[in-house]
mmCIF file with all atom_site columns, C-alpha atoms in Angstrom:
data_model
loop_
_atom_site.group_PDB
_atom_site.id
_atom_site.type_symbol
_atom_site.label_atom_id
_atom_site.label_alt_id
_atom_site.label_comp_id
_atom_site.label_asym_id
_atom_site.label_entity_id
_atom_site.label_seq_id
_atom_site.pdbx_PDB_ins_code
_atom_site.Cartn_x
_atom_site.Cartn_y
_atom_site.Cartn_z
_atom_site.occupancy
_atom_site.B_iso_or_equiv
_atom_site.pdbx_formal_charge
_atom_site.auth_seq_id
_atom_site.auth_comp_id
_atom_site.auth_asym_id
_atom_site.auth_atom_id
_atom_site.pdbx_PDB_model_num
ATOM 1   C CA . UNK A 1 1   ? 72.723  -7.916  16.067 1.00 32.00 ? 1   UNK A CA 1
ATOM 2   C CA . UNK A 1 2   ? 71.790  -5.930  12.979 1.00 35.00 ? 2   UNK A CA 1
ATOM 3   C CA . UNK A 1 3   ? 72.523  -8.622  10.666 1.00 34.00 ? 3   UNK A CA 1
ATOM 4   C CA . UNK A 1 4   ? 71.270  -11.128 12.499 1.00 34.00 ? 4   UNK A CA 1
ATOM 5   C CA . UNK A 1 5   ? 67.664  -8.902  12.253 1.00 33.00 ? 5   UNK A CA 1
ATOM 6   C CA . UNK A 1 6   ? 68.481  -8.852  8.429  1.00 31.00 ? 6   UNK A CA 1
ATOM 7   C CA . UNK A 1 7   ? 68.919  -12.041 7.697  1.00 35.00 ? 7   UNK A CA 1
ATOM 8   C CA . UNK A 1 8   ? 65.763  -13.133 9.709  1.00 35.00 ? 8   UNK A CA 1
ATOM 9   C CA . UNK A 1 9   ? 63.337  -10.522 7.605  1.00 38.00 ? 9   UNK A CA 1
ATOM 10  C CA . UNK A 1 10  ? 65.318  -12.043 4.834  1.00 38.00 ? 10  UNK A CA 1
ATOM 11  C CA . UNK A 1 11  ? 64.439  -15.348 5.521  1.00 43.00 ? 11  UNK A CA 1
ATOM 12  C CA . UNK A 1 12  ? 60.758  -14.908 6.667  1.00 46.00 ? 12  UNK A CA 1
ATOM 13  C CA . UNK A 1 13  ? 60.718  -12.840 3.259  1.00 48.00 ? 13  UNK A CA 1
ATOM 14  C CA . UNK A 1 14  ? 61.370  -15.542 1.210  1.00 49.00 ? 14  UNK A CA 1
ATOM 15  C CA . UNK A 1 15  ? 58.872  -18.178 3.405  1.00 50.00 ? 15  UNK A CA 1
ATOM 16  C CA . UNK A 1 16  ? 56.209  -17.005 1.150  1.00 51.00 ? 16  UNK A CA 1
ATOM 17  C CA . UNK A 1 17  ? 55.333  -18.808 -2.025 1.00 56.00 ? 17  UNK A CA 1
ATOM 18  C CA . UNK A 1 18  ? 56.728  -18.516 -5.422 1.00 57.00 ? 18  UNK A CA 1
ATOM 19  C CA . UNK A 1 19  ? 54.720  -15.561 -7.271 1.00 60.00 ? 19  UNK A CA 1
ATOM 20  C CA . UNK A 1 20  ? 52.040  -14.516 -4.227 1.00 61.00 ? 20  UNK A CA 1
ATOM 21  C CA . UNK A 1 21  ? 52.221  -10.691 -3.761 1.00 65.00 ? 21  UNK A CA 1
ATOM 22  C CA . UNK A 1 22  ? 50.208  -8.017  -1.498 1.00 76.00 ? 22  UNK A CA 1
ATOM 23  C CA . UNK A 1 23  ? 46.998  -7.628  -3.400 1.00 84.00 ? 23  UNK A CA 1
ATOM 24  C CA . UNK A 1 24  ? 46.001  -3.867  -4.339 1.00 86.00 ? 24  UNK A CA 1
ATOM 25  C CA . UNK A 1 25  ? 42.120  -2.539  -4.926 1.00 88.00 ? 25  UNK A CA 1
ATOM 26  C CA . UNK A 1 26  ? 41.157  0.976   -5.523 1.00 85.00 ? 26  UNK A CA 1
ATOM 27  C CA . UNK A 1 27  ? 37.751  2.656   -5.595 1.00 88.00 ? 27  UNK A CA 1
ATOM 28  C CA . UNK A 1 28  ? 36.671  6.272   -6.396 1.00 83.00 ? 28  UNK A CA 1
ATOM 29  C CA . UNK A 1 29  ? 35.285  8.432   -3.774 1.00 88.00 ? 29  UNK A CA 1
ATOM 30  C CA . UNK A 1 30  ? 32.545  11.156  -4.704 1.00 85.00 ? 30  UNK A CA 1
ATOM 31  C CA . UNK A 1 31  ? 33.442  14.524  -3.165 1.00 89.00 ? 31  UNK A CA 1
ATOM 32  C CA . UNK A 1 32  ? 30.625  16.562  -2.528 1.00 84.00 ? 32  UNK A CA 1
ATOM 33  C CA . UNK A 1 33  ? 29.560  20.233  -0.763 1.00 81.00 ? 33  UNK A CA 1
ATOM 34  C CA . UNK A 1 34  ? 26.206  21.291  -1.643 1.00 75.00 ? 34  UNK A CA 1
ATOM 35  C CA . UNK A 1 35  ? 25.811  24.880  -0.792 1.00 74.00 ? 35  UNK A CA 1
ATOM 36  C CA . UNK A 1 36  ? 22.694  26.515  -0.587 1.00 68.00 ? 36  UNK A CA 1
ATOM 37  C CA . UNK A 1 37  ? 21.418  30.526  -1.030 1.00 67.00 ? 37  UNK A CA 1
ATOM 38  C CA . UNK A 1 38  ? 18.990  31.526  1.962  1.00 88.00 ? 38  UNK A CA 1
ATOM 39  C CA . UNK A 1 39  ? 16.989  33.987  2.965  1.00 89.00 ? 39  UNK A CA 1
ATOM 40  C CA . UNK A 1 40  ? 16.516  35.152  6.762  1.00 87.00 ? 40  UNK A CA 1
ATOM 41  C CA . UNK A 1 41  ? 13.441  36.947  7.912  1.00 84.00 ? 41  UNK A CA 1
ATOM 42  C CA . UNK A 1 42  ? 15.121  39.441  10.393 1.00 76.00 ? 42  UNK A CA 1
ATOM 43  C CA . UNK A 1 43  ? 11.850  40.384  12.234 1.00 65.00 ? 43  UNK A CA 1
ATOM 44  C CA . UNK A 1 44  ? 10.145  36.708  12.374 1.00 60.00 ? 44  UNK A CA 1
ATOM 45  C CA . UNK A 1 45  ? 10.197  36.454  16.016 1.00 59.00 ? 45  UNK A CA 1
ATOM 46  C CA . UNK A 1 46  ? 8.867   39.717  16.898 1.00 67.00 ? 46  UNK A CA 1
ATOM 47  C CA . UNK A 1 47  ? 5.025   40.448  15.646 1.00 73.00 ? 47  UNK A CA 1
ATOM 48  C CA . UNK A 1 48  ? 4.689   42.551  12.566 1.00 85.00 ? 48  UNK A CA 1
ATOM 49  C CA . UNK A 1 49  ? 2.008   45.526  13.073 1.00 91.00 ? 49  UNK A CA 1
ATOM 50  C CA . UNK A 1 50  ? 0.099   47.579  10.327 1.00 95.00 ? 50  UNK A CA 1
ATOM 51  C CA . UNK A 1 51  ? -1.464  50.640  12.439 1.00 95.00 ? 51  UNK A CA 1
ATOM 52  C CA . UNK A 1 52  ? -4.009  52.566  11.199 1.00 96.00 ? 52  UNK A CA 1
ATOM 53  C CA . UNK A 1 53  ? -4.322  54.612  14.288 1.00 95.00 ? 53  UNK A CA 1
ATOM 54  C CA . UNK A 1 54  ? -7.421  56.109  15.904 1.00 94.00 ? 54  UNK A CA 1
ATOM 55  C CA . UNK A 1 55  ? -9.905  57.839  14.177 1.00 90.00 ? 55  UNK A CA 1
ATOM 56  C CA . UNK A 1 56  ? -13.501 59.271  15.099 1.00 87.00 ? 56  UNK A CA 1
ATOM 57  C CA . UNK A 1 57  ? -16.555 57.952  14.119 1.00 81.00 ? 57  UNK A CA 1
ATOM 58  C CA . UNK A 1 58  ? -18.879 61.177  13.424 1.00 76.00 ? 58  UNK A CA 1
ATOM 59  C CA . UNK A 1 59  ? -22.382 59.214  12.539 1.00 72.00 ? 59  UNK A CA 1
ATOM 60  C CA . UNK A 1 60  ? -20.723 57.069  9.444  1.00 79.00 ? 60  UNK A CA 1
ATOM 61  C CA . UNK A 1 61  ? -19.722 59.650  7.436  1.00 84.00 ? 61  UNK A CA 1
ATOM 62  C CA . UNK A 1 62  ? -17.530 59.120  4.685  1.00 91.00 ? 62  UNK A CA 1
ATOM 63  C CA . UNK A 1 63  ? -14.108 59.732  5.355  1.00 91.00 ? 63  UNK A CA 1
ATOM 64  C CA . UNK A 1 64  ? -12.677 62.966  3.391  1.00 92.00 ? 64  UNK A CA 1
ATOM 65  C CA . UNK A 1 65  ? -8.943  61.632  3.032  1.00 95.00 ? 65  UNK A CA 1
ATOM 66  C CA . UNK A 1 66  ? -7.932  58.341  2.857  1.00 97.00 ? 66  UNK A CA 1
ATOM 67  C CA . UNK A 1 67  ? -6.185  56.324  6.310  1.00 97.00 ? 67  UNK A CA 1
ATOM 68  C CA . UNK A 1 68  ? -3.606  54.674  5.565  1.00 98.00 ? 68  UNK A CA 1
ATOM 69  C CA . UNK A 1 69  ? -0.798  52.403  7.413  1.00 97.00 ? 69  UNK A CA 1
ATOM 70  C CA . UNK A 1 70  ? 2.456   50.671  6.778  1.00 96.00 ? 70  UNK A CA 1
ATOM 71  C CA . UNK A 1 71  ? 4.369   48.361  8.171  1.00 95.00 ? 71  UNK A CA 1
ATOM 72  C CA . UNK A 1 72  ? 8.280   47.403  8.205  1.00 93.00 ? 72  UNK A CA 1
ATOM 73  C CA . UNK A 1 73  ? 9.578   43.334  8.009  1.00 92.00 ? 73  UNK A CA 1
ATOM 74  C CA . UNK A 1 74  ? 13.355  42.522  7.523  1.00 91.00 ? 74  UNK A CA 1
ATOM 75  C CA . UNK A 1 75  ? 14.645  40.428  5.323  1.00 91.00 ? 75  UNK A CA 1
ATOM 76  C CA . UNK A 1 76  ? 18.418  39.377  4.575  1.00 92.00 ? 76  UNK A CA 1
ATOM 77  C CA . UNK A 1 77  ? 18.866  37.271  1.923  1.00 93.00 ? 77  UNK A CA 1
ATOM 78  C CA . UNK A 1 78  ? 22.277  36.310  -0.018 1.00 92.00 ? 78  UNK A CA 1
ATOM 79  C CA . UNK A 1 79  ? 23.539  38.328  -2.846 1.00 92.00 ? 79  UNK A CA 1
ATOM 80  C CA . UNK A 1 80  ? 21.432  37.965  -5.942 1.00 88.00 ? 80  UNK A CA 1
ATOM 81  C CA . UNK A 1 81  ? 18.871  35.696  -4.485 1.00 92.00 ? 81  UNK A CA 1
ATOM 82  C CA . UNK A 1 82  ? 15.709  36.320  -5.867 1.00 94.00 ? 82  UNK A CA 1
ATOM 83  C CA . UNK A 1 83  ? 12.255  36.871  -3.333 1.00 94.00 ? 83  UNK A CA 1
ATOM 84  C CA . UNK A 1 84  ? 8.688   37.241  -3.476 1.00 95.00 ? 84  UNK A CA 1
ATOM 85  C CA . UNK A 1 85  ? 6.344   37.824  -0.732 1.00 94.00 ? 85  UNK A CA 1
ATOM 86  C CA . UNK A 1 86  ? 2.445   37.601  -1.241 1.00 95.00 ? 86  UNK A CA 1
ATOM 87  C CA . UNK A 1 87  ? -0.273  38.350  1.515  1.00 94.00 ? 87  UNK A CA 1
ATOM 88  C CA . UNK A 1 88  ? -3.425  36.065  1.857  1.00 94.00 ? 88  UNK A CA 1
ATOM 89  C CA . UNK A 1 89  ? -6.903  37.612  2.192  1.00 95.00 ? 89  UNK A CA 1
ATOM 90  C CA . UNK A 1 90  ? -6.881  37.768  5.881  1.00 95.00 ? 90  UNK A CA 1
ATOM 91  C CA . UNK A 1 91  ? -9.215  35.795  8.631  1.00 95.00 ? 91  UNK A CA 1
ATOM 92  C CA . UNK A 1 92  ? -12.127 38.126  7.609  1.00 95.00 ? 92  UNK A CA 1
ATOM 93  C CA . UNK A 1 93  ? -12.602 37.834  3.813  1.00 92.00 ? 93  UNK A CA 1
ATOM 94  C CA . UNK A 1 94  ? -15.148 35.017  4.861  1.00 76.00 ? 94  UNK A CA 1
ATOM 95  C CA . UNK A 1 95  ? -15.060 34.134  0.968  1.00 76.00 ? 95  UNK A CA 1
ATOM 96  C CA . UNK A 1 96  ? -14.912 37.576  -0.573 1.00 71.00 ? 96  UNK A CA 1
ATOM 97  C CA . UNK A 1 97  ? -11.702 38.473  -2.140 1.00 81.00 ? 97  UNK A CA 1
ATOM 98  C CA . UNK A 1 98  ? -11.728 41.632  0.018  1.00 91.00 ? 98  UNK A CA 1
ATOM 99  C CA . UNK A 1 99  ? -9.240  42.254  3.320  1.00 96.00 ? 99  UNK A CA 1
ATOM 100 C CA . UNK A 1 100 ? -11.575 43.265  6.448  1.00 96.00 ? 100 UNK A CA 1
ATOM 101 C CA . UNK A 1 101 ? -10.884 44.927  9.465  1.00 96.00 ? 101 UNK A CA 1
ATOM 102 C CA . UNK A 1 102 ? -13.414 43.045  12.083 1.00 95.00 ? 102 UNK A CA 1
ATOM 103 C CA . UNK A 1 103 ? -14.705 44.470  15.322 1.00 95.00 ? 103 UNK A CA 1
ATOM 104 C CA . UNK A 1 104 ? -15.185 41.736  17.257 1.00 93.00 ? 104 UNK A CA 1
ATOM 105 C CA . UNK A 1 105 ? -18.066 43.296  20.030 1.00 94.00 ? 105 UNK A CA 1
ATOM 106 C CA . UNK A 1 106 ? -20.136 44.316  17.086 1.00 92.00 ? 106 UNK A CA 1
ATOM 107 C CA . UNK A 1 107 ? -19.149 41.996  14.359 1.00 93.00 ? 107 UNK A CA 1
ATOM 108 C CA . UNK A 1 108 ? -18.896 45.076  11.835 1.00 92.00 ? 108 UNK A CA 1
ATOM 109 C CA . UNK A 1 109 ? -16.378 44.769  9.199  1.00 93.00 ? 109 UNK A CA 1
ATOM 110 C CA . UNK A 1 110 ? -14.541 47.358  7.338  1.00 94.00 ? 110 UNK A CA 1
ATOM 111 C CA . UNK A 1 111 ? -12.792 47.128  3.721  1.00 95.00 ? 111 UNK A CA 1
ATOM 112 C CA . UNK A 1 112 ? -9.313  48.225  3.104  1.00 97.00 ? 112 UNK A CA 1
ATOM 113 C CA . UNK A 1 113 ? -6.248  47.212  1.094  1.00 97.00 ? 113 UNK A CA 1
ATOM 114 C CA . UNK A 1 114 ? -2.603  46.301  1.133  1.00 97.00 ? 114 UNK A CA 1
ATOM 115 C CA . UNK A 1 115 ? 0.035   47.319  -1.446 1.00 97.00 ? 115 UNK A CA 1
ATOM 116 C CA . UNK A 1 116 ? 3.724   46.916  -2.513 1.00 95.00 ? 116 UNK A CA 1
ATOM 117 C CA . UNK A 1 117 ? 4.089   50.897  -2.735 1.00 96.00 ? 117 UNK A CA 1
ATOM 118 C CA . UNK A 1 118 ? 3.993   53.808  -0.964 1.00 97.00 ? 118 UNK A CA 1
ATOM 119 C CA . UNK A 1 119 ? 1.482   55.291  -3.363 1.00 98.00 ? 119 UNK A CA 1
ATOM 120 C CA . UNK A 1 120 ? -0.714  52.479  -3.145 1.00 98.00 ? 120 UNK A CA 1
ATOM 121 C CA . UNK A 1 121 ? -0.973  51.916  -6.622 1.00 97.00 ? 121 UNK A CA 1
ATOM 122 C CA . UNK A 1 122 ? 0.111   48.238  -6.577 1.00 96.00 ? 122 UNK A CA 1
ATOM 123 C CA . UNK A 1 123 ? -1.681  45.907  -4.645 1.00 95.00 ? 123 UNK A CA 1
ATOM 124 C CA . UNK A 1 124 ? -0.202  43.048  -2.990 1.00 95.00 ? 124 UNK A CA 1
ATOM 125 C CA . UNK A 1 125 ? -1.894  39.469  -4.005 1.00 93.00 ? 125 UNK A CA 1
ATOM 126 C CA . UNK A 1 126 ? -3.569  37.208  -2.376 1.00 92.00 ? 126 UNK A CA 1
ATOM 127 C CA . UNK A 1 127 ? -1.140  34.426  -4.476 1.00 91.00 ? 127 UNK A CA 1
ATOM 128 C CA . UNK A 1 128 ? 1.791   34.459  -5.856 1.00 92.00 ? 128 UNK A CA 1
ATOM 129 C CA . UNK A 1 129 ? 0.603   35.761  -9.144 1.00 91.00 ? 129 UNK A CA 1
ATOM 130 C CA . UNK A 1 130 ? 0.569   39.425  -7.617 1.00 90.00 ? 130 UNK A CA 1
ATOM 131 C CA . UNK A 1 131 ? 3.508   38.932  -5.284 1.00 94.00 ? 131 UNK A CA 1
ATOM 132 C CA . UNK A 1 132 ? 5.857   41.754  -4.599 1.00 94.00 ? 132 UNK A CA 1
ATOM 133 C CA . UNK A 1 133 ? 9.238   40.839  -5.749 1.00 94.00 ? 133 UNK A CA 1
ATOM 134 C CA . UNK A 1 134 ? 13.343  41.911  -5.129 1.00 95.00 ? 134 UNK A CA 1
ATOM 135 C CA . UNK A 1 135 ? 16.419  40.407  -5.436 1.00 95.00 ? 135 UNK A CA 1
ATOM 136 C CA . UNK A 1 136 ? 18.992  39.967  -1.791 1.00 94.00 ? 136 UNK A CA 1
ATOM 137 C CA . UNK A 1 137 ? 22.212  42.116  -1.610 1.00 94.00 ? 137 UNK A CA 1
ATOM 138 C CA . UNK A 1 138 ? 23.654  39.762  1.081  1.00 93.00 ? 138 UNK A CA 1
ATOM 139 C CA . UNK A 1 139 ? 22.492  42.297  4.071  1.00 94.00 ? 139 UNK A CA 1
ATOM 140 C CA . UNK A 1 140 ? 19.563  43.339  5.913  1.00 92.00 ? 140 UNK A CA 1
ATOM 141 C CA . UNK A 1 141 ? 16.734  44.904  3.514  1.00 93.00 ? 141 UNK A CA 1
ATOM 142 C CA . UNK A 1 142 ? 13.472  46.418  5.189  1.00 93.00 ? 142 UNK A CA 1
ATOM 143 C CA . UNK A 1 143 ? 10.103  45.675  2.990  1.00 93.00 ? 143 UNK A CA 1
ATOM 144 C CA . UNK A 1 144 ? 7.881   48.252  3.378  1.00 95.00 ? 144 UNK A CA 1
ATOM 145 C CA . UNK A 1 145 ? 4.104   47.370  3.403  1.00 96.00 ? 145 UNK A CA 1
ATOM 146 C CA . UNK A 1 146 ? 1.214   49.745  2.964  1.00 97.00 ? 146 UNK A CA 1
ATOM 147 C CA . UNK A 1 147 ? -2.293  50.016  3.890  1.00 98.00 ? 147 UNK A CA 1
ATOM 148 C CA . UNK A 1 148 ? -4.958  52.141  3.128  1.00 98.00 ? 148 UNK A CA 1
ATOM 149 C CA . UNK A 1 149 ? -8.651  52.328  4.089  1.00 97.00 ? 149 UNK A CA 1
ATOM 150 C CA . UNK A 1 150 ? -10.146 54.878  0.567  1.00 96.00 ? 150 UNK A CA 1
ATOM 151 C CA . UNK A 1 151 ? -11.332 57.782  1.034  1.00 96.00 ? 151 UNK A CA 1
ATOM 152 C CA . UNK A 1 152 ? -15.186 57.801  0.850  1.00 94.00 ? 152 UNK A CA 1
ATOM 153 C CA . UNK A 1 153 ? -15.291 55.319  3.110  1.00 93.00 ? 153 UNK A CA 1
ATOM 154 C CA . UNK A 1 154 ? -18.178 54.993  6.181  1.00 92.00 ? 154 UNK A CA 1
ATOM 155 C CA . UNK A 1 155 ? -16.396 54.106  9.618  1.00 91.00 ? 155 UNK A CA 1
ATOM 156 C CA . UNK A 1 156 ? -18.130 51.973  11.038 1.00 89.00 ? 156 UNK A CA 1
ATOM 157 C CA . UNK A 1 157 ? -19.033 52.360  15.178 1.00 87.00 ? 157 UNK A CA 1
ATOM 158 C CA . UNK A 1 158 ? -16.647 52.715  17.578 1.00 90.00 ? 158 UNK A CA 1
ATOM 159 C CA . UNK A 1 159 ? -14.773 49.547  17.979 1.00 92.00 ? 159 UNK A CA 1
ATOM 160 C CA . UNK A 1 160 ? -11.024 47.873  17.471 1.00 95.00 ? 160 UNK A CA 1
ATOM 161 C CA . UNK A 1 161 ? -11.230 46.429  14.709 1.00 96.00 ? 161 UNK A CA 1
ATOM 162 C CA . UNK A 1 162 ? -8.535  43.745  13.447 1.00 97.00 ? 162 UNK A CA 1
ATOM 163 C CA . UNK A 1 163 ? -7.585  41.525  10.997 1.00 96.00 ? 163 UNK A CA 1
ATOM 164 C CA . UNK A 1 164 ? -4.486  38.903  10.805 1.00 95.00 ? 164 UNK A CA 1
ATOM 165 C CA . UNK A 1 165 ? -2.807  38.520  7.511  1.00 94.00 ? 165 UNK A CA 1
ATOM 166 C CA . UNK A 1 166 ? -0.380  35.678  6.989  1.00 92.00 ? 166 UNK A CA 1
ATOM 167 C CA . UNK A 1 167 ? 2.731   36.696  4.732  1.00 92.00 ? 167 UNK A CA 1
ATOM 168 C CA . UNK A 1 168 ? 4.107   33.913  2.899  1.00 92.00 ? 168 UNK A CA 1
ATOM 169 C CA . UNK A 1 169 ? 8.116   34.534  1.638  1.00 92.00 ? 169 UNK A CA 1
ATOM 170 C CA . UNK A 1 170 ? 9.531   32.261  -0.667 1.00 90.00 ? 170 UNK A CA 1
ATOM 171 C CA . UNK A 1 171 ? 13.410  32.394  -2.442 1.00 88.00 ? 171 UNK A CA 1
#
């Protein structure tokens, strides 16, 4: 039986014609992984508060010390990857290129300031010109951001006053 099976691929072997053979193509394949560095902002689905507590109004006299604020967001970002953060002017600048705390009963407004440090020496832009910058380390970093209504300044009358200021990362 096995020869017979031999002799039969042997013979259907030789059925095809003088000089045709299996015909070979080739073709190069890119390989490709593109692999990206990110940047995660830890504390983007929880709200992000800058408190400058409760103070008394005594007739709009100038405040003797400053008040001042700060306010924690997380950021992870990979190893080495460069950041910036800036802050825009707020909903109240209403063209000035001052932040404003509004109260929204009276419609009084009052001045203050964000910075990149603690002693509120560098302010944080409105673009990315005066953006605060840092580089990742791969795990959780918190940014600290700090506010500060000068001293000198005339509170306004009683009130809540408020302001929403959009932070704009980019890696």
């Amino acid at each position: 039986m096995q020869a017979l099976l031999l002799c039969a691929a042997m013979a259907g072997g030789s059925a095809l014609p003088h000089g045709a053979a299996a015909a070979d193509a080739s073709q190069g394949m890119d390989v490709r992984l593109e692999v990206r560095s990110r940047c995660v902002l830890s504390s983007a689905s929880a709200a992000v508060d800058l408190s400058f507590g409760t103070h008394i109004s005594f007739g709009g006299e100038p405040t003797d010390a400053p008040i001042d604020g700060q306010a924690a967001v997380q950021l992870t970002c990979d190893s080495a990857m460069d950041w910036s953060v800036y802050a825009d002017l707020g909903q109240n600048a209403a063209g000035s290129a001052q932040r404003q705390l509004l109260d929204s009963t009276s419609g009084a407004l009052l001045a203050y300031g964000l910075y990149a440090d603690a002693g509120r020496s560098q302010p944080l832009g409105s673009t990315p010109a005066g953006a605060l910058s840092g580089s990742g380390t791969g795990a959780e970093q918190t940014l600290l951001l700090y506010g500060r209504i000068p001293t000198g300044t005339r509170l306004p009358a009683a009130g809540s006053y408020r302001d929403t200021v959009v932070l704009t990362f980019w890696f």
